[in-house]
């Protein structure tokens, strides 16, 4: 694998809080168009890893490289190419579901933004509630809004944190089909998940955070680990 | 939807347009709601200023002894006015430190989450956050400045409008300057180093105060002249006007520099600062600042510090309480108050008077109520804690109240040395002082336990729901009842200090004992619930 194929990689990345590491240093790389999962028990550091990779949380040590350069989440390139859905979302109390999506679509220069918003509302079955404010939505609907906001915009790398949470089986199946299509279109996936189905259908390998140890497994092994 | 594109950035779309459009579409009642939210905060700031001014006046009145007899100590070489003027740099440093903690440039969590990842030019958003930081700095420093000026005018007994206006403008401009400097620190990501410098400056200032105190003690002419000059300058409008001009020039340069570099402030820094500012607003709304204070040290392995090994032989609840008390630094607030009081009594003229010492004891009872309330909060409120420890609830509540009582009694006993040393407790009154300490200690521990069980408050709903001033006053009374309880339990001690010749009426002793009853009731309730559990 040449360094030119690697879209995102970590070198001896030590994640933790206040100088205390959560696990041993993590090194992995994800090729363009590949799908990498992050799995582990509760509290193993999966979401912390994602937050550290995104620069939302300082690393104890180590580096994150995006397309050959140190990752800078504020850079124009990162903002244009990387779409993120983290677990906890905050919303504008005064903007409706449709207005949130409009803001993201127009903020990423989608010319036919109205059509894009309508398409995402239909995909995530939010059309009926498109005029509602976030505080009037259920937790599942808010999760769908966050996913819609991540998927409405163009991206070459999609980072998701437990996208399957609070989704019913039908929406999950639709989502996983869409993630497969995205991979076919050379979009890289980096996903924290507890769902073996997602790993089997959409991802190629996983990083397992198991206590203090870090292992890289194939998708099937990763799914089996989750199912045990 | 997954098309790659070049890396040029959108120039025309401003995500704030959508918010403005939505706000314009609001109907009249929604606009009034939004206006009233902002109005409430302004009103609360004005009310806070008025109450703080009253409290400050009361404190200074007490410190000056209300014209009563004060013990003249040979070490007391400062006047309150000298000290007030000398404290000005500390206040400005404190303001700067506060702005550094707040960011000062931050974005609300919703804005940070939705705007920062957009592929648009964020300069306008960053500049807006910088201008908000300048306004925050100017307002914050002006608030502090008004209180400082109120203190200065109170201790000197002089009020001059020109000085007030010039000084207020100076504070506002300085606030903007400090905010701009803090922004440059935020951009350079060197807040930690700057905080160390601030600590060093504070240490140097304290040393400087100590040196000047020593010089005044030896009646050094230069030191006396310097303090005299400072006192005169504080009342010279020209001094403040010159300060304004200087601060304005500096502020212009620094603000221009920060405006040029504002695009370099990291997205995460804006996000974190916005989170902190949001938490502060929430804490102010709850009138609960414990969420903003540094978190107590984590438990860690108990063997990490050999000092803690002897604690292993104690019952687990006492271990928890002692370790929380020590590691959580709940001893700091009363400790700092005692040190400050002793320093003031020794170094400032006319403070060694019965009224000031009484005020110190009242403040000490309040500080103990609050700090020990916070110490006990998890034990008082966490319903599953007793189960987790495998203990009945009574085994949690009784040691907690007992520990609180012991700590308060020890502190009050040590602090009793102050009035004893100043000769404010005649030997005949010692027989009453000791039961007075017991009553104050019991009442304050009951108040601390009550404070520990305090739930969350929705102040916006409470104040907006209050139909008149009496209702608002009663809300404040309910909120402050534990501090009142601690004060009333300390009444025997207060009367022994203020009127040492007269006997303390039995009604006062009864009131004080009444304040201890809630603690006794809490002990009984814990015992009853344990008995019910056993049945």
PDB file of C-alpha atoms in Angstrom, chain B residues 423-521:
ATOM      1  CA  UNK B 423      -9.046  40.405  74.091  1.00  0.00           C
ATOM      2  CA  UNK B 424     -12.626  40.417  72.838  1.00  0.00           C
ATOM      3  CA  UNK B 425     -13.737  37.537  75.059  1.00  0.00           C
ATOM      4  CA  UNK B 426     -13.556  38.473  78.732  1.00  0.00           C
ATOM      5  CA  UNK B 427     -12.645  35.492  80.952  1.00  0.00           C
ATOM      6  CA  UNK B 428     -16.125  35.594  82.464  1.00  0.00           C
ATOM      7  CA  UNK B 429     -17.620  34.875  79.053  1.00  0.00           C
ATOM      8  CA  UNK B 430     -15.492  31.822  78.309  1.00  0.00           C
ATOM      9  CA  UNK B 431     -18.082  29.651  80.041  1.00  0.00           C
ATOM     10  CA  UNK B 432     -20.668  30.844  77.498  1.00  0.00           C
ATOM     11  CA  UNK B 433     -18.340  30.886  74.517  1.00  0.00           C
ATOM     12  CA  UNK B 434     -17.801  27.113  74.552  1.00  0.00           C
ATOM     13  CA  UNK B 435     -21.528  26.195  74.436  1.00  0.00           C
ATOM     14  CA  UNK B 436     -21.897  28.966  71.848  1.00  0.00           C
ATOM     15  CA  UNK B 437     -19.356  27.175  69.662  1.00  0.00           C
ATOM     16  CA  UNK B 438     -21.229  23.894  70.156  1.00  0.00           C
ATOM     17  CA  UNK B 439     -24.566  25.456  69.195  1.00  0.00           C
ATOM     18  CA  UNK B 440     -23.069  27.239  66.154  1.00  0.00           C
ATOM     19  CA  UNK B 441     -21.294  24.067  65.089  1.00  0.00           C
ATOM     20  CA  UNK B 442     -24.426  21.917  65.406  1.00  0.00           C
ATOM     21  CA  UNK B 443     -26.612  24.452  63.606  1.00  0.00           C
ATOM     22  CA  UNK B 444     -24.111  24.934  60.801  1.00  0.00           C
ATOM     23  CA  UNK B 445     -23.660  21.198  60.305  1.00  0.00           C
ATOM     24  CA  UNK B 446     -27.465  20.865  60.081  1.00  0.00           C
ATOM     25  CA  UNK B 447     -27.478  23.725  57.547  1.00  0.00           C
ATOM     26  CA  UNK B 448     -24.660  22.092  55.559  1.00  0.00           C
ATOM     27  CA  UNK B 449     -26.577  18.816  55.417  1.00  0.00           C
ATOM     28  CA  UNK B 450     -29.695  20.663  54.300  1.00  0.00           C
ATOM     29  CA  UNK B 451     -27.683  22.442  51.632  1.00  0.00           C
ATOM     30  CA  UNK B 452     -26.342  19.078  50.475  1.00  0.00           C
ATOM     31  CA  UNK B 453     -29.888  17.921  49.760  1.00  0.00           C
ATOM     32  CA  UNK B 454     -30.664  21.040  47.707  1.00  0.00           C
ATOM     33  CA  UNK B 455     -32.108  20.213  44.317  1.00  0.00           C
ATOM     34  CA  UNK B 456     -31.739  22.024  41.012  1.00  0.00           C
ATOM     35  CA  UNK B 457     -33.468  25.345  40.477  1.00  0.00           C
ATOM     36  CA  UNK B 458     -34.996  26.754  37.332  1.00  0.00           C
ATOM     37  CA  UNK B 459     -34.468  30.413  38.162  1.00  0.00           C
ATOM     38  CA  UNK B 460     -35.913  31.715  34.908  1.00  0.00           C
ATOM     39  CA  UNK B 461     -39.203  29.936  35.606  1.00  0.00           C
ATOM     40  CA  UNK B 462     -39.190  30.890  39.285  1.00  0.00           C
ATOM     41  CA  UNK B 463     -38.466  34.579  38.790  1.00  0.00           C
ATOM     42  CA  UNK B 464     -40.761  34.977  35.781  1.00  0.00           C
ATOM     43  CA  UNK B 465     -43.444  33.147  37.748  1.00  0.00           C
ATOM     44  CA  UNK B 466     -43.088  35.450  40.751  1.00  0.00           C
ATOM     45  CA  UNK B 467     -46.079  37.770  40.749  1.00  0.00           C
ATOM     46  CA  UNK B 468     -44.656  40.563  42.883  1.00  0.00           C
ATOM     47  CA  UNK B 469     -41.628  41.676  44.850  1.00  0.00           C
ATOM     48  CA  UNK B 470     -42.802  39.929  48.006  1.00  0.00           C
ATOM     49  CA  UNK B 471     -42.981  36.672  46.099  1.00  0.00           C
ATOM     50  CA  UNK B 472     -39.509  37.236  44.629  1.00  0.00           C
ATOM     51  CA  UNK B 473     -38.223  38.078  48.096  1.00  0.00           C
ATOM     52  CA  UNK B 474     -39.710  34.902  49.508  1.00  0.00           C
ATOM     53  CA  UNK B 475     -38.032  32.900  46.725  1.00  0.00           C
ATOM     54  CA  UNK B 476     -34.683  34.410  47.681  1.00  0.00           C
ATOM     55  CA  UNK B 477     -35.401  33.650  51.342  1.00  0.00           C
ATOM     56  CA  UNK B 478     -36.092  30.019  50.569  1.00  0.00           C
ATOM     57  CA  UNK B 479     -32.875  29.802  48.594  1.00  0.00           C
ATOM     58  CA  UNK B 480     -30.805  31.425  51.337  1.00  0.00           C
ATOM     59  CA  UNK B 481     -32.500  29.647  54.245  1.00  0.00           C
ATOM     60  CA  UNK B 482     -29.552  27.386  55.037  1.00  0.00           C
ATOM     61  CA  UNK B 483     -27.214  30.358  55.334  1.00  0.00           C
ATOM     62  CA  UNK B 484     -29.774  32.069  57.571  1.00  0.00           C
ATOM     63  CA  UNK B 485     -29.977  28.900  59.644  1.00  0.00           C
ATOM     64  CA  UNK B 486     -26.200  28.902  60.101  1.00  0.00           C
ATOM     65  CA  UNK B 487     -26.251  32.612  61.032  1.00  0.00           C
ATOM     66  CA  UNK B 488     -29.029  32.214  63.591  1.00  0.00           C
ATOM     67  CA  UNK B 489     -27.239  29.263  65.180  1.00  0.00           C
ATOM     68  CA  UNK B 490     -24.216  31.552  65.561  1.00  0.00           C
ATOM     69  CA  UNK B 491     -26.230  34.318  67.299  1.00  0.00           C
ATOM     70  CA  UNK B 492     -24.963  33.462  70.822  1.00  0.00           C
ATOM     71  CA  UNK B 493     -21.368  33.877  69.583  1.00  0.00           C
ATOM     72  CA  UNK B 494     -22.296  37.088  67.735  1.00  0.00           C
ATOM     73  CA  UNK B 495     -23.852  38.620  70.840  1.00  0.00           C
ATOM     74  CA  UNK B 496     -20.927  37.531  73.014  1.00  0.00           C
ATOM     75  CA  UNK B 497     -18.617  39.456  70.654  1.00  0.00           C
ATOM     76  CA  UNK B 498     -20.767  42.550  70.138  1.00  0.00           C
ATOM     77  CA  UNK B 499     -22.105  42.922  73.669  1.00  0.00           C
ATOM     78  CA  UNK B 500     -19.593  41.133  75.916  1.00  0.00           C
ATOM     79  CA  UNK B 501     -20.918  42.784  79.039  1.00  0.00           C
ATOM     80  CA  UNK B 502     -24.565  41.819  78.642  1.00  0.00           C
ATOM     81  CA  UNK B 503     -25.709  38.231  79.082  1.00  0.00           C
ATOM     82  CA  UNK B 504     -27.031  36.408  76.047  1.00  0.00           C
ATOM     83  CA  UNK B 505     -30.849  36.165  76.391  1.00  0.00           C
ATOM     84  CA  UNK B 506     -32.178  32.628  76.786  1.00  0.00           C
ATOM     85  CA  UNK B 507     -34.394  33.218  73.715  1.00  0.00           C
ATOM     86  CA  UNK B 508     -31.275  33.540  71.580  1.00  0.00           C
ATOM     87  CA  UNK B 509     -29.950  30.243  72.945  1.00  0.00           C
ATOM     88  CA  UNK B 510     -33.313  28.657  72.162  1.00  0.00           C
ATOM     89  CA  UNK B 511     -33.263  30.018  68.603  1.00  0.00           C
ATOM     90  CA  UNK B 512     -29.769  28.693  68.119  1.00  0.00           C
ATOM     91  CA  UNK B 513     -30.755  25.272  69.435  1.00  0.00           C
ATOM     92  CA  UNK B 514     -33.803  25.289  67.157  1.00  0.00           C
ATOM     93  CA  UNK B 515     -31.465  25.580  64.198  1.00  0.00           C
ATOM     94  CA  UNK B 516     -29.783  22.352  65.200  1.00  0.00           C
ATOM     95  CA  UNK B 517     -33.091  20.462  65.060  1.00  0.00           C
ATOM     96  CA  UNK B 518     -33.041  19.704  61.273  1.00  0.00           C
ATOM     97  CA  UNK B 519     -29.736  17.870  61.746  1.00  0.00           C
ATOM     98  CA  UNK B 520     -31.241  15.808  64.559  1.00  0.00           C
ATOM     99  CA  UNK B 521     -34.300  15.143  62.376  1.00  0.00           C
TER     100      UNK B 521
END
